Coordinates of N, CA, C and O in Angstrom, one line a residue:
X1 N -58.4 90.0 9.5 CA -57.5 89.1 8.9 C -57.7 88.9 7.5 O -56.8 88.7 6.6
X2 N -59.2 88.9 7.1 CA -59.7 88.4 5.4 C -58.6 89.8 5.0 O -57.6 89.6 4.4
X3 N -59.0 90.8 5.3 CA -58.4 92.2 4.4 C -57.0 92.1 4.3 O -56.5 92.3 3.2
X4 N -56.2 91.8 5.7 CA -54.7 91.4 5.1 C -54.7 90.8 4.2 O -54.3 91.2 3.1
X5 N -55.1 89.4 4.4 CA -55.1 88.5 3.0 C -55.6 89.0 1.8 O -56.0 88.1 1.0
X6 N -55.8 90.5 1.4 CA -56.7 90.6 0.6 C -55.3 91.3 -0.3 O -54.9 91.1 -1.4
X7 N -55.0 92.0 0.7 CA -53.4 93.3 0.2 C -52.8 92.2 0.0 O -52.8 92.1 -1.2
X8 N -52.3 91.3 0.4 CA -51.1 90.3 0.4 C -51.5 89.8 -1.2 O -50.6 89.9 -2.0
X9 N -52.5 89.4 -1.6 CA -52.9 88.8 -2.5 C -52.9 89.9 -3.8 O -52.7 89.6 -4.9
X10 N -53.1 90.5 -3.5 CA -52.6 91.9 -4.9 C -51.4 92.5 -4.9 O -51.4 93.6 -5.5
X11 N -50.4 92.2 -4.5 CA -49.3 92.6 -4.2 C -48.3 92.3 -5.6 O -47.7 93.2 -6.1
X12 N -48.2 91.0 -6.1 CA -47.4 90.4 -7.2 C -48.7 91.2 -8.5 O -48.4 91.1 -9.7
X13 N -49.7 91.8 -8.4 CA -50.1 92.3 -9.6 C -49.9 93.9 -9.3 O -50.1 94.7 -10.2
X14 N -49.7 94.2 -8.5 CA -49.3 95.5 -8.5 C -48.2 95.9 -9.3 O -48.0 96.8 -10.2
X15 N -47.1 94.8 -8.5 CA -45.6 95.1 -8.7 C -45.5 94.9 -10.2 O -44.7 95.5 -10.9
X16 N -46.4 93.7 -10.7 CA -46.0 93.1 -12.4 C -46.8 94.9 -13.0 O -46.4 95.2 -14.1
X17 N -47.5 95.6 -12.6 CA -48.6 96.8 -13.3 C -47.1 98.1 -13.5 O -46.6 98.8 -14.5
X18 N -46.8 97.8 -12.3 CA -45.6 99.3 -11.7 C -44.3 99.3 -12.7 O -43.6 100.2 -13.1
X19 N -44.1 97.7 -13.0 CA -42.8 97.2 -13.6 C -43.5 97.4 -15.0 O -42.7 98.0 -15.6
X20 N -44.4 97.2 -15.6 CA -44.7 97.1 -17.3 C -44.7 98.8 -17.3 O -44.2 99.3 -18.3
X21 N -44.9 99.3 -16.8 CA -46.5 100.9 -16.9 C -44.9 101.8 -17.2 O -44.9 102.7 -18.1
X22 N -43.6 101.4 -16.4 CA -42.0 102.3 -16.6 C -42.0 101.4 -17.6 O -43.1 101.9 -17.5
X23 N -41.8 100.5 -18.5 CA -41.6 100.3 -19.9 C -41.5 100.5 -21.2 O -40.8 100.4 -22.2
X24 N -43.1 101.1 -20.7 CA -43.4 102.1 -22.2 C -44.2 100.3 -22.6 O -44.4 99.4 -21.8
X25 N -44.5 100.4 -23.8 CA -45.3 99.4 -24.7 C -44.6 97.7 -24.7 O -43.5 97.2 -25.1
X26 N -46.0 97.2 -24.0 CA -45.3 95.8 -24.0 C -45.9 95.2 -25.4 O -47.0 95.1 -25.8
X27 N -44.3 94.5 -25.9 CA -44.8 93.8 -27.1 C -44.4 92.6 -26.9 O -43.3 92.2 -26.4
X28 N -45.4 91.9 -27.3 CA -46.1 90.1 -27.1 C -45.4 89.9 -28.4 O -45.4 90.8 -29.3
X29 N -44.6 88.2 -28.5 CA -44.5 87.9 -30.2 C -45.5 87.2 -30.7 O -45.9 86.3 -30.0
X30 N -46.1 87.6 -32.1 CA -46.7 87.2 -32.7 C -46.6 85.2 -33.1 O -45.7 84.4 -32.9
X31 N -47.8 84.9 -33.6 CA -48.0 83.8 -33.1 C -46.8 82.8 -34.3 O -46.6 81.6 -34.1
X32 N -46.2 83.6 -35.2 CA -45.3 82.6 -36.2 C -43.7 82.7 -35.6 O -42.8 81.9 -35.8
X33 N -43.6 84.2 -34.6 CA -42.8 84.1 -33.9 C -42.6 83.3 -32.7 O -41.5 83.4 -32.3
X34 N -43.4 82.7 -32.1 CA -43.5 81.5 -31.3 C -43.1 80.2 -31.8 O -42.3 79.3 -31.4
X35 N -44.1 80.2 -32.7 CA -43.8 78.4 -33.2 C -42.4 78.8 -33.8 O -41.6 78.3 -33.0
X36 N -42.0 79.3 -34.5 CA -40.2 79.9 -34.6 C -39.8 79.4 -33.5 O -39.4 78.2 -33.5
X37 N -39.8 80.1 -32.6 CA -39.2 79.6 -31.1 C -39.3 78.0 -30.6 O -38.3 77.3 -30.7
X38 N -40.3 77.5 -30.3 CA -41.1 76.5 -30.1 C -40.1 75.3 -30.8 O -39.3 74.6 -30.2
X39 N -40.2 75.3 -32.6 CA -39.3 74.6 -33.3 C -37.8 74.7 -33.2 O -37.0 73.8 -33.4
X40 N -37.5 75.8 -33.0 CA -35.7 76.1 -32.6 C -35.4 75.5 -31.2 O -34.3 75.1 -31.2
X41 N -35.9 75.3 -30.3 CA -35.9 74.8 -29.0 C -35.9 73.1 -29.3 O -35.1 72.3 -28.7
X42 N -36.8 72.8 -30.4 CA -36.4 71.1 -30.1 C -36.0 70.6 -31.3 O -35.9 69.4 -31.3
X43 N -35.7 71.3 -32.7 CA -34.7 70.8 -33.8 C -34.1 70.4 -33.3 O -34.0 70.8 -32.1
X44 N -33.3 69.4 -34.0 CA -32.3 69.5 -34.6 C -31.6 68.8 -35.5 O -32.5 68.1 -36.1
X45 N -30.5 68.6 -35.9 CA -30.0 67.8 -37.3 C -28.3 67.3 -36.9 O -27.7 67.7 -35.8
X46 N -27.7 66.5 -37.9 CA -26.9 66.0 -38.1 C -25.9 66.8 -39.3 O -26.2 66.6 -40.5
X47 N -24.9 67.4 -39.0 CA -24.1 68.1 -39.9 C -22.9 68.0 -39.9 O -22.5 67.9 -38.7
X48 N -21.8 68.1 -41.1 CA -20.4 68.0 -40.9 C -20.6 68.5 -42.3 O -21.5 68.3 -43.1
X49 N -19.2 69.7 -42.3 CA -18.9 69.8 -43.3 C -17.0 69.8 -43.3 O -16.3 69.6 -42.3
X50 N -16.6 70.0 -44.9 CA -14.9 69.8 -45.3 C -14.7 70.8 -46.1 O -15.6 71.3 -46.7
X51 N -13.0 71.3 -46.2 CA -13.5 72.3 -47.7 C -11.1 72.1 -47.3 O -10.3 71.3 -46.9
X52 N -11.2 73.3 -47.8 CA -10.2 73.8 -48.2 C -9.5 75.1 -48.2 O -10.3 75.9 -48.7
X53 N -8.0 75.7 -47.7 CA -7.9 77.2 -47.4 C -6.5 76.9 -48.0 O -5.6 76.2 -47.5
X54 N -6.5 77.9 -49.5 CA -5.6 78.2 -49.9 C -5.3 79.6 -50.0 O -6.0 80.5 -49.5
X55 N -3.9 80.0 -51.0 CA -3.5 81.6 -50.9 C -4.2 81.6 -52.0 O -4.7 80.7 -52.7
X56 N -4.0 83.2 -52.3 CA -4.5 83.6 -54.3 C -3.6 83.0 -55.5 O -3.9 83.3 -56.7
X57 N -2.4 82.0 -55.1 CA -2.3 81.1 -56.4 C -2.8 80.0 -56.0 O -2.6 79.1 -56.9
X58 N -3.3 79.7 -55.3 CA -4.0 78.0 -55.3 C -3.4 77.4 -54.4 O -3.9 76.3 -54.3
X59 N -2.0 77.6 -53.4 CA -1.1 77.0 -52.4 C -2.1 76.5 -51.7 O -3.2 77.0 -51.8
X60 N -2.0 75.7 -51.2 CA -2.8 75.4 -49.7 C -2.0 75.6 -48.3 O -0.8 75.2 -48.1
X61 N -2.8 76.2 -47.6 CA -2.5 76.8 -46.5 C -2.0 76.4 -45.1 O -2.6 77.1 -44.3
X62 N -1.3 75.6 -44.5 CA -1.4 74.8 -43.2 C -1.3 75.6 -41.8 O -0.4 76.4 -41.8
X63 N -2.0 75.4 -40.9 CA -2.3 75.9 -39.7 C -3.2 77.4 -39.8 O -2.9 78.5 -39.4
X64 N -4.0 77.1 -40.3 CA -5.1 78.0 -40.8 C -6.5 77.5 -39.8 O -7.1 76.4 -39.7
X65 N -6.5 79.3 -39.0 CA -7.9 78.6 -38.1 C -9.1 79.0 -39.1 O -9.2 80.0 -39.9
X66 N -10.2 77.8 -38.8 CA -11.2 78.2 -39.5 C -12.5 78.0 -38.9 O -13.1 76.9 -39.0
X67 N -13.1 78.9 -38.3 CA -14.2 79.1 -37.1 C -15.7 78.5 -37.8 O -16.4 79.1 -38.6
X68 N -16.0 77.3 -37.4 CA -17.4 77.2 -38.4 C -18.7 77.8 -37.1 O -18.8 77.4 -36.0
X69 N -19.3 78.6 -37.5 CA -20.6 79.2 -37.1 C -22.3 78.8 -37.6 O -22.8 79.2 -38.7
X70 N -22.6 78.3 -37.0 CA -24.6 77.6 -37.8 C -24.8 79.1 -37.6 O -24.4 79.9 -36.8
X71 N -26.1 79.4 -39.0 CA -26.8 80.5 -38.9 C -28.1 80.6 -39.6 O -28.0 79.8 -40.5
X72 N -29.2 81.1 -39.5 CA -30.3 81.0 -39.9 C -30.1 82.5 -41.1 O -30.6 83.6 -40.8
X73 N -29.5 82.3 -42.0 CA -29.6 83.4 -43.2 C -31.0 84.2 -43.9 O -31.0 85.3 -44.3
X74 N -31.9 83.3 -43.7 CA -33.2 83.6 -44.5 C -34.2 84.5 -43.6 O -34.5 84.1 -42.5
X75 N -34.6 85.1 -43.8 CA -35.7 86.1 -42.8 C -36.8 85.3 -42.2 O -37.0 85.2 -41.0
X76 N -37.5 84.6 -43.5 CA -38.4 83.4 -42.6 C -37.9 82.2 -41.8 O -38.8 81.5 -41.4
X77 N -36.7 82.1 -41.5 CA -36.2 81.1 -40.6 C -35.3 81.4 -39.6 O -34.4 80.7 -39.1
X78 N -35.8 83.0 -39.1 CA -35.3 83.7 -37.9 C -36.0 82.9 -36.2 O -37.1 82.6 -35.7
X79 N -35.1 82.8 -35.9 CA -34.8 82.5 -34.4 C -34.8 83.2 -33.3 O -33.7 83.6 -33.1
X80 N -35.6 83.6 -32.6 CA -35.7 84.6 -31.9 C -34.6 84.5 -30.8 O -34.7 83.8 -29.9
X81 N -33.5 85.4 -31.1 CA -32.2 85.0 -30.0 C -31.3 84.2 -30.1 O -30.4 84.1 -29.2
X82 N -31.3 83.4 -31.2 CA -30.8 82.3 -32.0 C -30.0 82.2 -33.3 O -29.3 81.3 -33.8
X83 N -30.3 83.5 -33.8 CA -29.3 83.3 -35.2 C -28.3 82.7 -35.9 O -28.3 82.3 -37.1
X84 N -27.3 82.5 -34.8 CA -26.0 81.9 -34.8 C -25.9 81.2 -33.4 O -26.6 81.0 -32.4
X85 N -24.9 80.8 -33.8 CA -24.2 79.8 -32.9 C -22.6 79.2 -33.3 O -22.4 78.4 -34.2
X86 N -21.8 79.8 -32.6 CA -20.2 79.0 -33.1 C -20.1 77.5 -32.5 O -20.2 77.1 -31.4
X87 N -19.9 76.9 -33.6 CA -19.9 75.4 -33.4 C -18.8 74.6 -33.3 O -18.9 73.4 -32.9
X88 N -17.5 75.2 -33.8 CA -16.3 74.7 -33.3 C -14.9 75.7 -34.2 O -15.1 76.5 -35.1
X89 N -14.0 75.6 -33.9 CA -12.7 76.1 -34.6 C -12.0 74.9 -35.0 O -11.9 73.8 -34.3
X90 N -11.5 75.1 -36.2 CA -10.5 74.1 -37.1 C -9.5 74.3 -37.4 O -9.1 75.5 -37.1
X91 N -8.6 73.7 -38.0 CA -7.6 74.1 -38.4 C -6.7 73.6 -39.4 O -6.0 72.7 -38.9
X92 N -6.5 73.7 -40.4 CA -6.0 73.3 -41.9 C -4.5 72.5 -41.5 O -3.7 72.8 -40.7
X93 N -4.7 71.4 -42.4 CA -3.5 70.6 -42.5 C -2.7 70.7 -43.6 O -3.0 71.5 -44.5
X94 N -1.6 69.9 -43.4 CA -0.5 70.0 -44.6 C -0.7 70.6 -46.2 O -0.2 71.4 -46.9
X95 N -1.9 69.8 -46.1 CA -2.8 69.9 -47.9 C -3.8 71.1 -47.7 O -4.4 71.3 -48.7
X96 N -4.1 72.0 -46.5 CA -4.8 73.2 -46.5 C -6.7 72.7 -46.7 O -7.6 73.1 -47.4
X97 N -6.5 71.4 -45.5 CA -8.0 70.7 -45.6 C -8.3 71.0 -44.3 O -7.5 70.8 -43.4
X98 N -9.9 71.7 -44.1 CA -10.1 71.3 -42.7 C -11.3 70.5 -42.1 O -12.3 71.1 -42.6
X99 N -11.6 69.8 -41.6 CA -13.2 68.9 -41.2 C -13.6 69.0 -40.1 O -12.8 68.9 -39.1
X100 N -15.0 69.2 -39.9 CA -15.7 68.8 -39.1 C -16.3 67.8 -38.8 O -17.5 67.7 -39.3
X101 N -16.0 66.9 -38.2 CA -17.0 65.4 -38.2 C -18.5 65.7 -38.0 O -19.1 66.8 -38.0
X102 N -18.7 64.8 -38.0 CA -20.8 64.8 -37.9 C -20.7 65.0 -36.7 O -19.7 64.8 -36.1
X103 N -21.7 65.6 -36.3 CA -22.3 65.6 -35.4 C -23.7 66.9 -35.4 O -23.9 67.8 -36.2
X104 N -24.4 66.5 -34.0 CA -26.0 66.9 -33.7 C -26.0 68.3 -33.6 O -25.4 68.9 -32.6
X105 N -26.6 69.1 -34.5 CA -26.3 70.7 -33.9 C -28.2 70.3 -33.5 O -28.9 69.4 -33.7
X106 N -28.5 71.8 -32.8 CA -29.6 72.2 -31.7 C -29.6 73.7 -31.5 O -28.7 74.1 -30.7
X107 N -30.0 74.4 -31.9 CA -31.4 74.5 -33.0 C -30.8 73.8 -34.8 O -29.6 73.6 -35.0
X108 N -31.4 73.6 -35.4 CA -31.0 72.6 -36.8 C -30.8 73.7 -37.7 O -31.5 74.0 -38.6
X109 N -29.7 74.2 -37.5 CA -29.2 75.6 -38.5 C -29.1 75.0 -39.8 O -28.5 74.1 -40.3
X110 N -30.3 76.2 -40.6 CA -29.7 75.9 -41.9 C -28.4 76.0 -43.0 O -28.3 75.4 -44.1
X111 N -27.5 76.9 -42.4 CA -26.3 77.4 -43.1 C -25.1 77.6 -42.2 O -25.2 78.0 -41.0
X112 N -24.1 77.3 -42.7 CA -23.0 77.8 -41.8 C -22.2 78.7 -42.8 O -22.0 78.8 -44.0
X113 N -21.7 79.6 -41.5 CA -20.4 80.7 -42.3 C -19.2 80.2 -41.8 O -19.1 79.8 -40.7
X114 N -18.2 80.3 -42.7 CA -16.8 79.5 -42.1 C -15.9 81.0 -42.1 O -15.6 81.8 -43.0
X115 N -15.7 81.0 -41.1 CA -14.2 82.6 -41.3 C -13.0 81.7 -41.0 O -12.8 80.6 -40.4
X116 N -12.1 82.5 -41.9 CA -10.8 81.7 -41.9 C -9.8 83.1 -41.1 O -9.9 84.3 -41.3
X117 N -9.1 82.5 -40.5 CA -8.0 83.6 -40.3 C -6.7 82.9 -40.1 O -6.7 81.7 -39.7
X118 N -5.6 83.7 -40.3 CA -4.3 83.4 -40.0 C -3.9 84.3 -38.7 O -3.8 85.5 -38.4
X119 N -3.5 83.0 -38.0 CA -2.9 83.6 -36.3 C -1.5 84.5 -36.4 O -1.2 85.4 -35.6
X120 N -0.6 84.0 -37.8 CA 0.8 84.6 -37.8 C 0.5 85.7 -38.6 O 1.6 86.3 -39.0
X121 N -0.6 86.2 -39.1 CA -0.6 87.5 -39.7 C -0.2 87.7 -41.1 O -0.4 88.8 -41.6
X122 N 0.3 87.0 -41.6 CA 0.9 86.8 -43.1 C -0.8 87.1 -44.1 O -0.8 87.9 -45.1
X123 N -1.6 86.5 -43.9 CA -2.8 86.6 -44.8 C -4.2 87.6 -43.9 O -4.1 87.9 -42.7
X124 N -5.2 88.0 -44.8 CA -6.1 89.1 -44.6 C -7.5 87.7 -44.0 O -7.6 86.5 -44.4
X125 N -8.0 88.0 -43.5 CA -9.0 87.1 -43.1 C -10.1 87.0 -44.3 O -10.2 88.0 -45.1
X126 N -10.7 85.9 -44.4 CA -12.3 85.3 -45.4 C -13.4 84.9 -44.7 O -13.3 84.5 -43.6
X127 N -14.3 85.0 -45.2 CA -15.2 84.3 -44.6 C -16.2 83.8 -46.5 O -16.2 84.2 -47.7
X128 N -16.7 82.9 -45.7 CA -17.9 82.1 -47.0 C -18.6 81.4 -46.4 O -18.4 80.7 -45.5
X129 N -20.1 81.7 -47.3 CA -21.3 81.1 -46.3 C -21.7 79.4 -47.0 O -21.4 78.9 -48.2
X130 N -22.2 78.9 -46.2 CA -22.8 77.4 -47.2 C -23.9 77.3 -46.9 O -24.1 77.3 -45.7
X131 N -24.9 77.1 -47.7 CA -26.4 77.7 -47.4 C -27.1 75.7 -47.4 O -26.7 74.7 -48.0
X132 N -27.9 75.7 -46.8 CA -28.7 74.4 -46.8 C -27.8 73.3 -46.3 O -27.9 72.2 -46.8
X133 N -27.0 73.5 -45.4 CA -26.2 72.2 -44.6 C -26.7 70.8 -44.8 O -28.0 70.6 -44.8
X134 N -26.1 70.1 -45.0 CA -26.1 69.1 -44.1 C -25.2 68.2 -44.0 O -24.1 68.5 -44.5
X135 N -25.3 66.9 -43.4 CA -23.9 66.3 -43.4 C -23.4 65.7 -44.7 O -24.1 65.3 -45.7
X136 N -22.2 65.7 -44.7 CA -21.1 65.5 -45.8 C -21.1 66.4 -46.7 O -21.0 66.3 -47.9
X137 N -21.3 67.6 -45.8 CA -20.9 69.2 -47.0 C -19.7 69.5 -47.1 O -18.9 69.4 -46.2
X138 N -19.4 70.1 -48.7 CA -18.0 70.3 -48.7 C -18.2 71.5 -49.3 O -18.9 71.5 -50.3
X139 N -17.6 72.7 -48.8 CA -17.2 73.9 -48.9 C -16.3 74.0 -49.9 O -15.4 73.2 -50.3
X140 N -17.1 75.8 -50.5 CA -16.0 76.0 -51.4 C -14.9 76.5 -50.9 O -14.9 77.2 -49.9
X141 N -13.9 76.3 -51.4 CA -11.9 76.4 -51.1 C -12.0 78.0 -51.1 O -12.4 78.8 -51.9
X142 N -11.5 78.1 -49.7 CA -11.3 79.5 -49.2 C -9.9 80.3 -49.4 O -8.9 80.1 -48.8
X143 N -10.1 81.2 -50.6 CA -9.0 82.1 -50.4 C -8.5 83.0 -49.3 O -9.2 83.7 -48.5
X144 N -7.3 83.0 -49.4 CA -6.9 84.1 -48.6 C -6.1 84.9 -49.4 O -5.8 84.6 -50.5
X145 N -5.8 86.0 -48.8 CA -5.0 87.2 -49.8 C -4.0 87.5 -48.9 O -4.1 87.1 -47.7
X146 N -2.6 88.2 -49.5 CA -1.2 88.1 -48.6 C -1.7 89.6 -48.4 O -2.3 90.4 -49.2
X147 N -1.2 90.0 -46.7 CA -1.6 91.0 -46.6 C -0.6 92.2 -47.1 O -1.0 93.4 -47.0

């Protein structure tokens, strides 16, 4: 009976040996890539930003979607698996304004990229990044080009 219990008991280290050994080289993350991890799991922050989507004379644009995305731009403030994150779609009013209210993002992205696009096809899509968020950010006025 001890011997059965002996096979039973090396069974989950065999199978974890059999599963790494067809892998090829197991890589562990290093210890700044953890606390990376570690801190992206329990940030987070308070952000809203506003801005503006006009054509190439300065019109402003109405019913213009504009996708805001959190992203960690900087190499030292990589997220393992986390980069981005889309955080809502908008959409420009009369005056070619669009907002995001405040609210809690998780992980606490430093930067957001805003793409703008046109659903009826008349304009070429933009995108513009805004680096160091935070709440009551106002974007620069996004052109679009007639296609």
């Amino acid at each position: 009976m001890s011997c059965m219990k002996r096979k039973i008991t090396y069974i989950p280290l065999l199978l974890a040996l059999l599963l790494t050994a067809g892998c090829g080289n197991i890589v562990l993350m290093d210890d700044d890539g953890l606390q990376a991890l570690r801190k992206a799991k329990i940030s987070s922050k308070i952000i809203s930003i506003e801005g503006k989507v006009t054509d190439e004379e300065g019109t402003p644009l109405e019913g213009i979607s504009v996708i805001v995305i959190g992203r960690f731009l900087r190499d030292s403030q990589t997220y393992y698996g986390q980069n981005y994150q889309e955080l809502d779609t908008l959409s420009t009013d009369v005056n070619g304004s669009y907002r995001m209210m405040e609210r809690m993002v998780s992980p606490a992205f430093t930067d957001l990229q805003l793409n703008a696009f046109d659903s009826n096809g008349r304009y070429k899509d933009a995108s513009i990044f805004v680096r160091d968020i935070q709440a009551g950010a106002v974007a620069p006025t996004i052109t679009l080009l007639k296609k």
